[in-house]
Coordinates of C-alpha atoms in Angstrom, one line a residue:
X1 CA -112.3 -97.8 -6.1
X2 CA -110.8 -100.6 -4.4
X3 CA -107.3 -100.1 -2.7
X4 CA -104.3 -100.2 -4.9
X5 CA -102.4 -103.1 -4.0
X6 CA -98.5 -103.4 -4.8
X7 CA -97.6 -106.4 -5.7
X8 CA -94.3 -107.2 -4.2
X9 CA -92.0 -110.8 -4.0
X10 CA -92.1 -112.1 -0.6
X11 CA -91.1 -115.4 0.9
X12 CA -94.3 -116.8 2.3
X13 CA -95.6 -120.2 1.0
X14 CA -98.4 -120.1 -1.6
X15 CA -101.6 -120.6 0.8
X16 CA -103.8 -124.0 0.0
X17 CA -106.5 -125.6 1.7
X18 CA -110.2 -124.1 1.7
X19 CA -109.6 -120.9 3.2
X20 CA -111.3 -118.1 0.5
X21 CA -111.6 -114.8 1.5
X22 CA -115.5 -114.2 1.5
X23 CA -115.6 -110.5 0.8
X24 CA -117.6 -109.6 -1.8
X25 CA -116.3 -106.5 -3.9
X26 CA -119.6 -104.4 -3.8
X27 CA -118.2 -102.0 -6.9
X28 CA -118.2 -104.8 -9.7
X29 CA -121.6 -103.6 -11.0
X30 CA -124.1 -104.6 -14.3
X31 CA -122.9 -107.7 -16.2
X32 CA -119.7 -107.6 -14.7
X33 CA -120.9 -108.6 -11.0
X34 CA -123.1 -111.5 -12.9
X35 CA -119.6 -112.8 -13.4
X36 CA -118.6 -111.9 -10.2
X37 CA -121.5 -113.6 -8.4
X38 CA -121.7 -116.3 -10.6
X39 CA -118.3 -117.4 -9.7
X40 CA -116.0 -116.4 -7.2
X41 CA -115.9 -114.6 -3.4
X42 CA -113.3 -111.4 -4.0
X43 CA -110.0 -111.1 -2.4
X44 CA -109.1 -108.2 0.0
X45 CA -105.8 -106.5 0.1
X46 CA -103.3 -109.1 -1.0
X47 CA -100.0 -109.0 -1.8
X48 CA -98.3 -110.4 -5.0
X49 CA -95.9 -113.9 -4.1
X50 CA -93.3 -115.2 -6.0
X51 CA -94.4 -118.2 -7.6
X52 CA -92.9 -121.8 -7.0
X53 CA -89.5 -122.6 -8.6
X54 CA -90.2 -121.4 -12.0
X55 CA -88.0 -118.9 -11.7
X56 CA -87.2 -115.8 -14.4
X57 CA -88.6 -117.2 -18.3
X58 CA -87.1 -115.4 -20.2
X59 CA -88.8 -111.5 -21.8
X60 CA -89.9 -111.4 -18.4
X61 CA -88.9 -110.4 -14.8
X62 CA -89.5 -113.3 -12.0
X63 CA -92.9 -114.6 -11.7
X64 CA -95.4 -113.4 -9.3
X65 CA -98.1 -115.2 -7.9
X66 CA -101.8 -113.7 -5.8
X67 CA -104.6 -115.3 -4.6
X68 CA -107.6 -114.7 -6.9
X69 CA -111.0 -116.6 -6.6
X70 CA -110.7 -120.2 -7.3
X71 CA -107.4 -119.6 -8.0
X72 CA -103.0 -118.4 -6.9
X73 CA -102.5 -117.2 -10.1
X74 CA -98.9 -117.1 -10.9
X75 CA -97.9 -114.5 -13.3
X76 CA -96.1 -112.7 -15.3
X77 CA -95.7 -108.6 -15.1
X78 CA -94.0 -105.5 -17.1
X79 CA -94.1 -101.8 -17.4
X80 CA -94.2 -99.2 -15.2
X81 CA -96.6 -100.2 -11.9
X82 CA -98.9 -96.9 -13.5
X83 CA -99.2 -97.6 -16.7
X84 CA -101.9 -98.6 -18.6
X85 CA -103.2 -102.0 -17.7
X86 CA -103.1 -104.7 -20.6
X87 CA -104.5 -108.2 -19.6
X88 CA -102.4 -110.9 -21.6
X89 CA -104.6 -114.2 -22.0
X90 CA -102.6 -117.2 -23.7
X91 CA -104.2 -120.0 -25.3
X92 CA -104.3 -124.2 -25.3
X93 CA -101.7 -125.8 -25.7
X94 CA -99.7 -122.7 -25.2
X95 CA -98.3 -120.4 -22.0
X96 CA -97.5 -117.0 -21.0
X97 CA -93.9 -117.5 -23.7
X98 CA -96.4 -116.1 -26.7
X99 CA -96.1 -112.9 -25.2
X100 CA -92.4 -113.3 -24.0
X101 CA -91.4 -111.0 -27.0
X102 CA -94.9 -108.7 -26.7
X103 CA -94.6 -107.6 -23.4
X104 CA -91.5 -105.9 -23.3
X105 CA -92.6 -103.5 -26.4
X106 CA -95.9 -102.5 -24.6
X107 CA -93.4 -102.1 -21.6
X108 CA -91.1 -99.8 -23.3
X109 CA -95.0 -98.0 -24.6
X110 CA -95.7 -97.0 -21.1
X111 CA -97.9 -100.1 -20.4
X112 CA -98.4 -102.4 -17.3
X113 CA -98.4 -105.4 -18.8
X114 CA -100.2 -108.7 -16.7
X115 CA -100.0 -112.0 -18.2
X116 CA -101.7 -114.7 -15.9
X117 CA -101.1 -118.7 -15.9
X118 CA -104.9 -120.2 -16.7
X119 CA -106.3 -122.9 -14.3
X120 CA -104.1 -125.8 -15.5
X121 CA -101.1 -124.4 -16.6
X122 CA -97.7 -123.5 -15.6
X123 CA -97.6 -122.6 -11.5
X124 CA -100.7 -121.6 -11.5
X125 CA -103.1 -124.0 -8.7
X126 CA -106.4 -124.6 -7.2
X127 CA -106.9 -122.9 -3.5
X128 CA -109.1 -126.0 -3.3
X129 CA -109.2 -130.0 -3.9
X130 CA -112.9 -129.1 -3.8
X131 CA -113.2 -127.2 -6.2
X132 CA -114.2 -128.8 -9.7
X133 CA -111.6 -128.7 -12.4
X134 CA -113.8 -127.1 -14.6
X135 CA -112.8 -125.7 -18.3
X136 CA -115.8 -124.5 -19.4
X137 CA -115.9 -120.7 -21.0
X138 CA -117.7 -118.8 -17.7
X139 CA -115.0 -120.2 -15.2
X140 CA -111.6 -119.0 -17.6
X141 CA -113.7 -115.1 -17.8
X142 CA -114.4 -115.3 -14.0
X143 CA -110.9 -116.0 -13.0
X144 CA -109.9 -113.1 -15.5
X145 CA -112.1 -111.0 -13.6
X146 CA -111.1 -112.6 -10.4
X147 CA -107.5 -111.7 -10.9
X148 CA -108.4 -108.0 -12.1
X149 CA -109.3 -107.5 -8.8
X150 CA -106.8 -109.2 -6.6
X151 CA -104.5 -106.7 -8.2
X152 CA -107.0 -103.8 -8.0
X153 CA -107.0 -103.4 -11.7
X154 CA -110.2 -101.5 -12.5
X155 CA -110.2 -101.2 -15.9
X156 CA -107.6 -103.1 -18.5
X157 CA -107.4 -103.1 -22.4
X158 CA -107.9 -107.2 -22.8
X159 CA -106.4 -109.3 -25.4
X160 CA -105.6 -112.7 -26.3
X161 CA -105.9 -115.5 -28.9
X162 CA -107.4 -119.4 -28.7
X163 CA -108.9 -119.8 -25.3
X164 CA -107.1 -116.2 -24.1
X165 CA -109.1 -114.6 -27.0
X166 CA -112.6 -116.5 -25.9
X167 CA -112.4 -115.3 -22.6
X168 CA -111.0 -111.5 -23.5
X169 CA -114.1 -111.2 -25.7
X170 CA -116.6 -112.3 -22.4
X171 CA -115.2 -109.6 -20.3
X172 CA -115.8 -107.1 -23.2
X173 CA -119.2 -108.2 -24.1
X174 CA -120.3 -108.6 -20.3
X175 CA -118.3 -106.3 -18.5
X176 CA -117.5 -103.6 -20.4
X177 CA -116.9 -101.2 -17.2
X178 CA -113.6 -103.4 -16.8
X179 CA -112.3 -102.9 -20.6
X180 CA -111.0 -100.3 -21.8
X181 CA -110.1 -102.3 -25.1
X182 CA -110.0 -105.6 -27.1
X183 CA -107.2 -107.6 -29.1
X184 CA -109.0 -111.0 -30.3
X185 CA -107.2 -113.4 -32.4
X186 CA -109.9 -114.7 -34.8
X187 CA -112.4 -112.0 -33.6
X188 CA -115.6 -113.1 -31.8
X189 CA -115.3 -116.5 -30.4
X190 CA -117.6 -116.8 -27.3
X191 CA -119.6 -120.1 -28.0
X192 CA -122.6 -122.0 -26.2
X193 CA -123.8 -125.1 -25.7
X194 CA -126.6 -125.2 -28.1
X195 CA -124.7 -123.7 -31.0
X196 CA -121.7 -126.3 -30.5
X197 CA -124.8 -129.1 -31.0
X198 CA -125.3 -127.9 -34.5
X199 CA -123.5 -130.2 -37.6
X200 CA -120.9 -128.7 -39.6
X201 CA -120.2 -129.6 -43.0
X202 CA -117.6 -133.0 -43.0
X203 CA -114.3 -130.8 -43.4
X204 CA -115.2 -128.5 -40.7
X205 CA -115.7 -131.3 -38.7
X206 CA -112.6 -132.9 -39.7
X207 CA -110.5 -129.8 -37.9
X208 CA -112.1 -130.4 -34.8
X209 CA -111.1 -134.0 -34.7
X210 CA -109.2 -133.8 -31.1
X211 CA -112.5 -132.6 -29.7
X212 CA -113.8 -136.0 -30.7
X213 CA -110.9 -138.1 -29.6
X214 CA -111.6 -135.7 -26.2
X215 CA -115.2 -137.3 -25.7
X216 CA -113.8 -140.3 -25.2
X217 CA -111.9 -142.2 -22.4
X218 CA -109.4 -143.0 -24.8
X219 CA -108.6 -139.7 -25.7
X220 CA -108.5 -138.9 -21.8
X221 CA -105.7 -141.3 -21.3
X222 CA -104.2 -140.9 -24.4
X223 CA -103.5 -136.6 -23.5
X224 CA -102.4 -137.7 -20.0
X225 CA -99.8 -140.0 -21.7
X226 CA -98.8 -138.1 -24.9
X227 CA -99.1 -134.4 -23.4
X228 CA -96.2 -132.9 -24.8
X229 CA -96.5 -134.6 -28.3
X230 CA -100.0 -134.0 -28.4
X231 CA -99.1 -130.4 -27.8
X232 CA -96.1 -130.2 -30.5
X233 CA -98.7 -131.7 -33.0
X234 CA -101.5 -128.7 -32.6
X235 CA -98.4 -126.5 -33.1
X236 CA -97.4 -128.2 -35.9
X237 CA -101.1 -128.1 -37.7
X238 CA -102.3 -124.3 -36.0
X239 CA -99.3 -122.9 -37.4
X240 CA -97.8 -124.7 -40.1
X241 CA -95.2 -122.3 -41.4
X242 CA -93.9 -121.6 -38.2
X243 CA -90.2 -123.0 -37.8
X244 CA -90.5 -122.8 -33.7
X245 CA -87.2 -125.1 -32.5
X246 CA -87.0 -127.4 -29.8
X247 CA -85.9 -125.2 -27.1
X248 CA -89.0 -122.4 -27.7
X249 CA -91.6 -125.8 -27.7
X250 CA -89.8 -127.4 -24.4
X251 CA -89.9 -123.8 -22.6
X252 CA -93.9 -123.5 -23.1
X253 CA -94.9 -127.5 -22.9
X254 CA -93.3 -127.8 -19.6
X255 CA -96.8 -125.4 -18.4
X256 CA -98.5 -128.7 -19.8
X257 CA -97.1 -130.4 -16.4
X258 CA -99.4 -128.7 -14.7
X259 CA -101.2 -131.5 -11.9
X260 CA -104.6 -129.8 -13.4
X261 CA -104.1 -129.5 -16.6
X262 CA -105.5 -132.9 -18.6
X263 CA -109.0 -132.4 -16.5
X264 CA -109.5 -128.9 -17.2
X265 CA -108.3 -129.5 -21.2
X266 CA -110.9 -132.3 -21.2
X267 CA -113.4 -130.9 -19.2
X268 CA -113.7 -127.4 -21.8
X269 CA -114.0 -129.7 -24.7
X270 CA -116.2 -132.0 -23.5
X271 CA -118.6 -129.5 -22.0
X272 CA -118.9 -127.5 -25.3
X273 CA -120.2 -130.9 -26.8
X274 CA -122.6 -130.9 -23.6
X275 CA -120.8 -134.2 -22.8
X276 CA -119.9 -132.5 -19.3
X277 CA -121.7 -130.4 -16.6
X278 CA -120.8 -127.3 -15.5
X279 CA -121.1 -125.4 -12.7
X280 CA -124.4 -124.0 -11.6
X281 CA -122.9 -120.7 -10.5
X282 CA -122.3 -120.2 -14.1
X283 CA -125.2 -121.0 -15.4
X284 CA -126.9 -117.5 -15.8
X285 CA -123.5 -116.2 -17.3
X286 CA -124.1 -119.1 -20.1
X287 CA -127.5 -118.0 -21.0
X288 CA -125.8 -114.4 -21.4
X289 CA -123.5 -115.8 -23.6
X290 CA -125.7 -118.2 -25.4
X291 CA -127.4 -115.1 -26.6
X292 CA -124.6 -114.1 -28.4
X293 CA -124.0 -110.3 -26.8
X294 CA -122.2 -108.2 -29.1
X295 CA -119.1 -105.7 -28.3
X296 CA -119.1 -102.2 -27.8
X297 CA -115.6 -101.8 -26.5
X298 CA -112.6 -100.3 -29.3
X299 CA -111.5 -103.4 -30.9
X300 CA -108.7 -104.8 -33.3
X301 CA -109.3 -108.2 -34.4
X302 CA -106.3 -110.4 -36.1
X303 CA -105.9 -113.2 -38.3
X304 CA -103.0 -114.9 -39.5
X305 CA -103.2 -116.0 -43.0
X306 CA -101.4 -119.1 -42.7
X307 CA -103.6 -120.4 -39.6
X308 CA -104.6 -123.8 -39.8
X309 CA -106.9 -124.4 -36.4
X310 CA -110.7 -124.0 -37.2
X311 CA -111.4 -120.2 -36.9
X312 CA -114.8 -118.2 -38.2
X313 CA -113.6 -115.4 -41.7
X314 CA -113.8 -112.0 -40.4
X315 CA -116.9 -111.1 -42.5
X316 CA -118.8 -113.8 -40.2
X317 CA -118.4 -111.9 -37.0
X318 CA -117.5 -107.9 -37.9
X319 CA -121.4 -107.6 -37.1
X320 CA -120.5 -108.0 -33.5
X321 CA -118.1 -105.4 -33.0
X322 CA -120.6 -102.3 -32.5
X323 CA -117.9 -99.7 -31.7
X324 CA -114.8 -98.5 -32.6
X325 CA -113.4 -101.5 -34.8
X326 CA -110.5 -102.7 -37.4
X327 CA -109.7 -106.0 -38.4
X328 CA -106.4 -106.7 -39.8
X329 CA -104.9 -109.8 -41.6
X330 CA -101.3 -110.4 -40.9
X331 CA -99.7 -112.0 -44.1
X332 CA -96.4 -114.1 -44.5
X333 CA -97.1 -117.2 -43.3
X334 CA -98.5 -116.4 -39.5
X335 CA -100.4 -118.8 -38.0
X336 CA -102.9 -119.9 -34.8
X337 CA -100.2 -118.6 -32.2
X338 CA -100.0 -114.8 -33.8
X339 CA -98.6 -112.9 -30.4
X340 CA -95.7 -115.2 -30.9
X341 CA -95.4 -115.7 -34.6
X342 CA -95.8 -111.9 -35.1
X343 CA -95.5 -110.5 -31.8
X344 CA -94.5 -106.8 -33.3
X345 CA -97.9 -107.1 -35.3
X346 CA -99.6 -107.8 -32.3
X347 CA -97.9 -105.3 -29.9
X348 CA -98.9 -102.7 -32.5
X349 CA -103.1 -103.7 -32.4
X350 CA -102.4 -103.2 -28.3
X351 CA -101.3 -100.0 -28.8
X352 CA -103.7 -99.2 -31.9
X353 CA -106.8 -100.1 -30.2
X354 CA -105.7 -97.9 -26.6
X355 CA -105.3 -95.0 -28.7
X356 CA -109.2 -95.0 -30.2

């Protein structure tokens, strides 16, 4: 098992340039090191940073920052430094604030509670100008993984929702040895390729329509211009019986600021289409996925019933769960952004789907 690293707050500057550790962690084995050695060299003993200005948002202590793969994850972190690990994965256009009111109930349950920045949000940054600002679904599970180990998290109960919930559902279905559990918004949502080149029927189409307007230049320059009401408008349609205010949108859009964010948000899109490359590193990892691998992990999967972003009915992927599973539909109006819409509902699954 790796060493145990304790993360502390320390003044240092955030390191940049091209200097990656190269150290390989040898004990990521099976379809977890095809993640691993698809993607990223392992840190050594690091210590946690305080991340740049962002200071203390509030339902959580100050932010943290490590250097993990590709990536200085800054981060957010609860609980006792022994308890149970749970990996906290927000979504697009959303930030670590959907779990603000989460995190401290699986604190007070005897959890640790980790709940990373993705590439191109918030204070999280690149270690490298070289490195491609890719979005596709391989490089979000490889930074997961990436960070796992910085921390020398061996094993973590995984949950998210949107992209969060994609990439929780690739480190369950590929590296099971890591998870000790799954929370999926909208249940099984890892994709490929080949089944994004398939037609849907003109209504289903018609809810992807900013994945269109993303093909295009136009739509480049128009998310770069109009990032925070583009943002404020996929709230308003993913969740439209949720009455956030001004002040809970400002908190999480001001992640949207991020230096990286418009090319990785355009580059996931636009690679699902197979209008963009990805990485060669990943590519065996995306013929894993493209096969469609199903989950043996304990899972709870949620759904709000008021949730207006495209999302598959539960009957469409229970097939995929092969172990311990429960899928629960959260009435009263909750929508795309469940941790934060119903974040006592959500807590609950966490602790649910630990106990199996």
């Amino acid at each position: 098992m790796p060493e145990l690293i304790t993360p502390e707050l320390i003044t240092p500057e955030p390191k940049t340039g091209d200097g990656i550790d190269a150290t390989r962690r040898a004990w990521m084995t099976g379809a977890g090191a095809l993640l691993a050695a698809a993607s990223f060299a392992g840190t050594g003993p690091a210590r946690a940073q305080p991340a740049a200005p962002a200071g203390a948002p509030p339902g959580f202590g100050p932010l943290k920052r490590i250097e993990a793969g590709d990536l200085s994850v800054a981060f957010a972190e609860a609980g006792p430094r022994d308890g149970k690990p749970v990996l906290l994965l927000h979504g697009w256009p959303y930030d670590i604030h959907s779990y603000a009111e989460v995190a401290p109930i699986l604190a007070a349950s005897g959890h640790r509670v980790l709940i990373p920045y993705l590439r191109g949000y918030g204070e999280t940054r690149f270690r490298s100008q070289a490195t491609p600002r890719n979005g596709q679904q391989a490089a979000l599970a490889a930074d997961a993984l990436a960070f796992l180990d910085a921390l020398a998290v061996e094993r973590a109960l995984v949950a998210g929702y949107d992209w969060g919930a994609r990439t929780a559902c690739i480190l369950a279905a590929l590296s099971p040895e890591r998870c000790t559990g799954l929370v999926s918004v909208s249940g099984y949502l890892i994709g490929s390729q080949q089944a994004n080149a398939m037609p849907l029927p003109p209504k289903a189409e018609l809810q992807w329509w900013y994945q269109f307007y993303f093909a295009t230049e136009r739509g480049r320059e128009g998310y770069a211009r109009y990032t925070r009401d583009f943002a404020r408008l996929i709230w308003e349609i993913a969740s439209p019986r949720w009455r956030f205010d001004d002040a809970t949108f400002a908190r999480s859009a001001a992640a949207l600021e991020n230096p990286d964010h418009v090319a990785v948000s355009i580059h996931n899109y636009r690679w699902r289409l197979g209008l963009a490359e990805g990485e060669a590193r990943f590519d065996a990892t995306e013929r894993k996925l493209a096969a469609f691998p199903t989950i043996a992990v304990p899972t709870i999967t949620l759904e709000g019933d008021a949730n207006g972003a495209p999302h598959p009915q539960p009957s469409a992927y229970a097939k995929m769960f092969t172990g311990p599973y429960a899928h629960r539909t959260l009435t009263g109006g909750i929508g795309h952004n469940l941790p934060q819409e119903a974040p006592r509902a959500f807590a609950q699954a966490v602790v649910d789907v630990d106990a199996l």
